[in-house]
Amino acid sequence: MENMVNWGGLAYDFLLKLLKWILVGLTAFLIVIVFFNVVGRYVFNFSLAWAEEASRFLFIWTILIGSVLTNEKYEHMNLDILVHVLPARMGAAVQVFAQLVIIVVLGLIIRGGVIATVENIAWESPALEIPYGLIYSIVPFCCSIMLIQTVMRLVRILGGRR
C-alpha cells in the first residue's frame, strides 16, 4: 500500500511540474502573440484574426492551469482571519465548512465543463478551426485536479493538520 502511495505522489508531483512547464510555455506564447499583434496593428495597420482568438484561448488555459498550481499551495485569496481568531476547534470547523463548499462548487463547475465540452466538440472556432470542446476541456480537467487537492486538504484538516 505504501508503495502505491509513493507512486501516486510521484505521479502527482510529475503532473504539477508538467503543468508548471505548460503554464510557462503558454504564457510565453501568449505574450509573443499579443505583442506581435499589437505591433502589427499600430505599426503596420494589420492585425491577425487568429491571434486574437488564440490569445483568448491561451488566456483561459493559463488562468485554469495557474489556478491548479495556486490551489496546490493554498494561495488563493482567502479570508482566514476568522480561522486564526477562533479557538482551534472552531477554526478547524470553519475550514472544514469552507472546503465542503469548495468541493460542491468544483463539482458543479466540473459538471458544467463536461457538458460544455461534449456539446461543443463539433463546433469549431472561426479563425483557428479548433473544436470549442477541446478548448473547454481544460475546465473539467483542471477543476478535477483542484477537487482532488481540496479533498486531500479536507482529509488533512480532519486529521488535525492545518
mmCIF file with all atom_site columns, N, CA and C in Angstrom, residues 16-42:
data_model
loop_
_atom_site.group_PDB
_atom_site.id
_atom_site.type_symbol
_atom_site.label_atom_id
_atom_site.label_alt_id
_atom_site.label_comp_id
_atom_site.label_asym_id
_atom_site.label_entity_id
_atom_site.label_seq_id
_atom_site.pdbx_PDB_ins_code
_atom_site.Cartn_x
_atom_site.Cartn_y
_atom_site.Cartn_z
_atom_site.occupancy
_atom_site.B_iso_or_equiv
_atom_site.pdbx_formal_charge
_atom_site.auth_seq_id
_atom_site.auth_comp_id
_atom_site.auth_asym_id
_atom_site.auth_atom_id
_atom_site.pdbx_PDB_model_num
ATOM 1  N N  . LEU A 1 16 ? 2.242  18.148 -11.540 1.00 0.00 ? 16 LEU A N  1
ATOM 2  C CA . LEU A 1 16 ? 2.400  19.561 -11.177 1.00 0.00 ? 16 LEU A CA 1
ATOM 3  C C  . LEU A 1 16 ? 3.580  20.194 -11.908 1.00 0.00 ? 16 LEU A C  1
ATOM 4  N N  . LYS A 1 17 ? 4.696  19.480 -12.018 1.00 0.00 ? 17 LYS A N  1
ATOM 5  C CA . LYS A 1 17 ? 5.851  20.014 -12.752 1.00 0.00 ? 17 LYS A CA 1
ATOM 6  C C  . LYS A 1 17 ? 5.518  20.196 -14.229 1.00 0.00 ? 17 LYS A C  1
ATOM 7  N N  . LEU A 1 18 ? 4.801  19.224 -14.781 1.00 0.00 ? 18 LEU A N  1
ATOM 8  C CA . LEU A 1 18 ? 4.386  19.328 -16.182 1.00 0.00 ? 18 LEU A CA 1
ATOM 9  C C  . LEU A 1 18 ? 3.471  20.531 -16.382 1.00 0.00 ? 18 LEU A C  1
ATOM 10 N N  . LEU A 1 19 ? 2.523  20.719 -15.473 1.00 0.00 ? 19 LEU A N  1
ATOM 11 C CA . LEU A 1 19 ? 1.617  21.865 -15.575 1.00 0.00 ? 19 LEU A CA 1
ATOM 12 C C  . LEU A 1 19 ? 2.372  23.187 -15.454 1.00 0.00 ? 19 LEU A C  1
ATOM 13 N N  . LYS A 1 20 ? 3.396  23.224 -14.598 1.00 0.00 ? 20 LYS A N  1
ATOM 14 C CA . LYS A 1 20 ? 4.201  24.450 -14.482 1.00 0.00 ? 20 LYS A CA 1
ATOM 15 C C  . LYS A 1 20 ? 4.879  24.771 -15.806 1.00 0.00 ? 20 LYS A C  1
ATOM 16 N N  . TRP A 1 21 ? 5.455  23.755 -16.450 1.00 0.00 ? 21 TRP A N  1
ATOM 17 C CA . TRP A 1 21 ? 6.137  23.995 -17.721 1.00 0.00 ? 21 TRP A CA 1
ATOM 18 C C  . TRP A 1 21 ? 5.143  24.344 -18.822 1.00 0.00 ? 21 TRP A C  1
ATOM 19 N N  . ILE A 1 22 ? 3.993  23.718 -18.813 1.00 0.00 ? 22 ILE A N  1
ATOM 20 C CA . ILE A 1 22 ? 2.954  24.066 -19.789 1.00 0.00 ? 22 ILE A CA 1
ATOM 21 C C  . ILE A 1 22 ? 2.514  25.508 -19.570 1.00 0.00 ? 22 ILE A C  1
ATOM 22 N N  . LEU A 1 23 ? 2.351  25.891 -18.302 1.00 0.00 ? 23 LEU A N  1
ATOM 23 C CA . LEU A 1 23 ? 1.952  27.267 -17.988 1.00 0.00 ? 23 LEU A CA 1
ATOM 24 C C  . LEU A 1 23 ? 2.996  28.267 -18.470 1.00 0.00 ? 23 LEU A C  1
ATOM 25 N N  . VAL A 1 24 ? 4.255  27.963 -18.246 1.00 0.00 ? 24 VAL A N  1
ATOM 26 C CA . VAL A 1 24 ? 5.331  28.851 -18.711 1.00 0.00 ? 24 VAL A CA 1
ATOM 27 C C  . VAL A 1 24 ? 5.294  28.968 -20.235 1.00 0.00 ? 24 VAL A C  1
ATOM 28 N N  . GLY A 1 25 ? 5.150  27.844 -20.917 1.00 0.00 ? 25 GLY A N  1
ATOM 29 C CA . GLY A 1 25 ? 5.115  27.857 -22.375 1.00 0.00 ? 25 GLY A CA 1
ATOM 30 C C  . GLY A 1 25 ? 3.911  28.612 -22.926 1.00 0.00 ? 25 GLY A C  1
ATOM 31 N N  . LEU A 1 26 ? 2.748  28.356 -22.350 1.00 0.00 ? 26 LEU A N  1
ATOM 32 C CA . LEU A 1 26 ? 1.544  29.046 -22.809 1.00 0.00 ? 26 LEU A CA 1
ATOM 33 C C  . LEU A 1 26 ? 1.624  30.549 -22.555 1.00 0.00 ? 26 LEU A C  1
ATOM 34 N N  . THR A 1 27 ? 2.149  30.923 -21.389 1.00 0.00 ? 27 THR A N  1
ATOM 35 C CA . THR A 1 27 ? 2.274  32.346 -21.070 1.00 0.00 ? 27 THR A CA 1
ATOM 36 C C  . THR A 1 27 ? 3.250  33.030 -22.021 1.00 0.00 ? 27 THR A C  1
ATOM 37 N N  . ALA A 1 28 ? 4.374  32.381 -22.289 1.00 0.00 ? 28 ALA A N  1
ATOM 38 C CA . ALA A 1 28 ? 5.354  32.956 -23.220 1.00 0.00 ? 28 ALA A CA 1
ATOM 39 C C  . ALA A 1 28 ? 4.737  33.099 -24.618 1.00 0.00 ? 28 ALA A C  1
ATOM 40 N N  . PHE A 1 29 ? 4.039  32.071 -25.053 1.00 0.00 ? 29 PHE A N  1
ATOM 41 C CA . PHE A 1 29 ? 3.396  32.120 -26.369 1.00 0.00 ? 29 PHE A CA 1
ATOM 42 C C  . PHE A 1 29 ? 2.335  33.215 -26.404 1.00 0.00 ? 29 PHE A C  1
ATOM 43 N N  . LEU A 1 30 ? 1.570  33.350 -25.332 1.00 0.00 ? 30 LEU A N  1
ATOM 44 C CA . LEU A 1 30 ? 0.547  34.391 -25.234 1.00 0.00 ? 30 LEU A CA 1
ATOM 45 C C  . LEU A 1 30 ? 1.179  35.776 -25.339 1.00 0.00 ? 30 LEU A C  1
ATOM 46 N N  . ILE A 1 31 ? 2.265  35.997 -24.632 1.00 0.00 ? 31 ILE A N  1
ATOM 47 C CA . ILE A 1 31 ? 2.952  37.296 -24.665 1.00 0.00 ? 31 ILE A CA 1
ATOM 48 C C  . ILE A 1 31 ? 3.448  37.605 -26.073 1.00 0.00 ? 31 ILE A C  1
ATOM 49 N N  . VAL A 1 32 ? 4.042  36.616 -26.727 1.00 0.00 ? 32 VAL A N  1
ATOM 50 C CA . VAL A 1 32 ? 4.573  36.824 -28.079 1.00 0.00 ? 32 VAL A CA 1
ATOM 51 C C  . VAL A 1 32 ? 3.449  37.147 -29.052 1.00 0.00 ? 32 VAL A C  1
ATOM 52 N N  . ILE A 1 33 ? 2.374  36.374 -28.990 1.00 0.00 ? 33 ILE A N  1
ATOM 53 C CA . ILE A 1 33 ? 1.246  36.600 -29.907 1.00 0.00 ? 33 ILE A CA 1
ATOM 54 C C  . ILE A 1 33 ? 0.651  37.995 -29.712 1.00 0.00 ? 33 ILE A C  1
ATOM 55 N N  . VAL A 1 34 ? 0.384  38.343 -28.474 1.00 0.00 ? 34 VAL A N  1
ATOM 56 C CA . VAL A 1 34 ? -0.226 39.649 -28.201 1.00 0.00 ? 34 VAL A CA 1
ATOM 57 C C  . VAL A 1 34 ? 0.720  40.773 -28.599 1.00 0.00 ? 34 VAL A C  1
ATOM 58 N N  . PHE A 1 35 ? 2.007  40.633 -28.278 1.00 0.00 ? 35 PHE A N  1
ATOM 59 C CA . PHE A 1 35 ? 2.987  41.669 -28.623 1.00 0.00 ? 35 PHE A CA 1
ATOM 60 C C  . PHE A 1 35 ? 3.029  41.907 -30.131 1.00 0.00 ? 35 PHE A C  1
ATOM 61 N N  . PHE A 1 36 ? 3.171  40.818 -30.901 1.00 0.00 ? 36 PHE A N  1
ATOM 62 C CA . PHE A 1 36 ? 3.278  40.984 -32.346 1.00 0.00 ? 36 PHE A CA 1
ATOM 63 C C  . PHE A 1 36 ? 1.966  41.450 -32.968 1.00 0.00 ? 36 PHE A C  1
ATOM 64 N N  . ASN A 1 37 ? 0.856  41.080 -32.389 1.00 0.00 ? 37 ASN A N  1
ATOM 65 C CA . ASN A 1 37 ? -0.417 41.555 -32.923 1.00 0.00 ? 37 ASN A CA 1
ATOM 66 C C  . ASN A 1 37 ? -0.604 43.045 -32.645 1.00 0.00 ? 37 ASN A C  1
ATOM 67 N N  . VAL A 1 38 ? -0.173 43.505 -31.474 1.00 0.00 ? 38 VAL A N  1
ATOM 68 C CA . VAL A 1 38 ? -0.260 44.938 -31.165 1.00 0.00 ? 38 VAL A CA 1
ATOM 69 C C  . VAL A 1 38 ? 0.682  45.731 -32.071 1.00 0.00 ? 38 VAL A C  1
ATOM 70 N N  . VAL A 1 39 ? 1.903  45.233 -32.236 1.00 0.00 ? 39 VAL A N  1
ATOM 71 C CA . VAL A 1 39 ? 2.849  45.907 -33.135 1.00 0.00 ? 39 VAL A CA 1
ATOM 72 C C  . VAL A 1 39 ? 2.298  45.924 -34.558 1.00 0.00 ? 39 VAL A C  1
ATOM 73 N N  . GLY A 1 40 ? 1.766  44.791 -34.988 1.00 0.00 ? 40 GLY A N  1
ATOM 74 C CA . GLY A 1 40 ? 1.194  44.728 -36.337 1.00 0.00 ? 40 GLY A CA 1
ATOM 75 C C  . GLY A 1 40 ? 0.044  45.702 -36.523 1.00 0.00 ? 40 GLY A C  1
ATOM 76 N N  . ARG A 1 41 ? -0.780 45.818 -35.505 1.00 0.00 ? 41 ARG A N  1
ATOM 77 C CA . ARG A 1 41 ? -1.952 46.690 -35.610 1.00 0.00 ? 41 ARG A CA 1
ATOM 78 C C  . ARG A 1 41 ? -1.552 48.164 -35.630 1.00 0.00 ? 41 ARG A C  1
ATOM 79 N N  . TYR A 1 42 ? -0.656 48.570 -34.736 1.00 0.00 ? 42 TYR A N  1
ATOM 80 C CA . TYR A 1 42 ? -0.350 50.003 -34.605 1.00 0.00 ? 42 TYR A CA 1
ATOM 81 C C  . TYR A 1 42 ? 0.807  50.472 -35.480 1.00 0.00 ? 42 TYR A C  1
#
